[in-house]
Amino acid sequence: MPATQKKILPLSRIQKLIGERMLESKRTQPCFYLTSQADIGEISEIRRPLSKQLGARISMNDFFIRAIAAAIQKFPLMTQGDISVGLAVASPAGLVVPVIKNADSKSLAQIAKESMELIEKARTGKLSLDDLQGACITLTALGMFGIDSFLPIPVPGQRSILSVGKIIVQPIPAGDYINVRKIIEFCLATDITKVDYEYAAEFLVEITTLVSNPQKLIAG
């Protein structure tokens, strides 16, 4: 092929579908965006020993899903029905969003085991239609790519989506010493036709508070 000749790669069926659905979301769900930071120092310290204790590999996202579900219990307008949380996962076919059903009724260990199963099914192309249905909110993360924060687009039919960026090490002066905090930034995109600014802000603050103080997430 000559160096000047361009090769146009066609979109896959799932890429076209994702594009169509995101365009539908932008057209039909006017969103506002709220950002807030959380200190994940305690989660970083307890995650590995907790995984051994519970017999399940607990990821950061598992804590976030648990926090989202707990926060929706306090702010029920964030769902139109069950408290089921979608998790955006890269698959060979494209981006898919398997769902942790009734996440509010599940422990951190149960969420961890189920999310691992869904991620494996996504990567091997074994997700069922039921695995992809029923979420009221989606968690999407790009921190593994070095992204600080980003503005996500809600899945059509869902009232909001929560994005999370990379861990940022933040020095904090404390007298003659420097303390170090591990910070992440959340961005909540919410459909303004369903939820107002103040309600969504209180919801996001509840999530960041739970993430920064994760003992309640473990005990539940």
PDB file of C-alpha atoms in Angstrom, residues 69 81-86 99-107 111 134-136:
ATOM      1  CA  ALA A  69     -25.649   1.944  46.362  1.00  0.00           C
ATOM      2  CA  GLY A  81     -36.597   1.626  40.516  1.00  0.00           C
ATOM      3  CA  ASP A  82     -34.111  -0.892  41.901  1.00  0.00           C
ATOM      4  CA  ILE A  83     -30.681   0.150  43.112  1.00  0.00           C
ATOM      5  CA  SER A  84     -28.609  -1.617  40.472  1.00  0.00           C
ATOM      6  CA  VAL A  85     -25.224  -0.220  39.431  1.00  0.00           C
ATOM      7  CA  GLY A  86     -23.608  -0.550  36.014  1.00  0.00           C
ATOM      8  CA  VAL A  99     -24.870  -4.541  35.976  1.00  0.00           C
ATOM      9  CA  ILE A 100     -24.557  -5.379  39.680  1.00  0.00           C
ATOM     10  CA  LYS A 101     -28.229  -6.094  40.394  1.00  0.00           C
ATOM     11  CA  ASN A 102     -29.719  -4.867  43.697  1.00  0.00           C
ATOM     12  CA  ALA A 103     -26.323  -3.655  44.869  1.00  0.00           C
ATOM     13  CA  ASP A 104     -27.857  -2.120  47.988  1.00  0.00           C
ATOM     14  CA  SER A 105     -28.632  -5.587  49.358  1.00  0.00           C
ATOM     15  CA  LYS A 106     -25.119  -6.960  48.788  1.00  0.00           C
ATOM     16  CA  SER A 107     -22.024  -6.876  50.965  1.00  0.00           C
ATOM     17  CA  ILE A 111     -20.117  -7.040  45.045  1.00  0.00           C
ATOM     18  CA  GLY A 134     -31.525  -2.739  34.904  1.00  0.00           C
ATOM     19  CA  ALA A 135     -28.928  -0.186  36.045  1.00  0.00           C
ATOM     20  CA  CYS A 136     -30.033   3.179  37.419  1.00  0.00           C
TER      21      CYS A 136
END
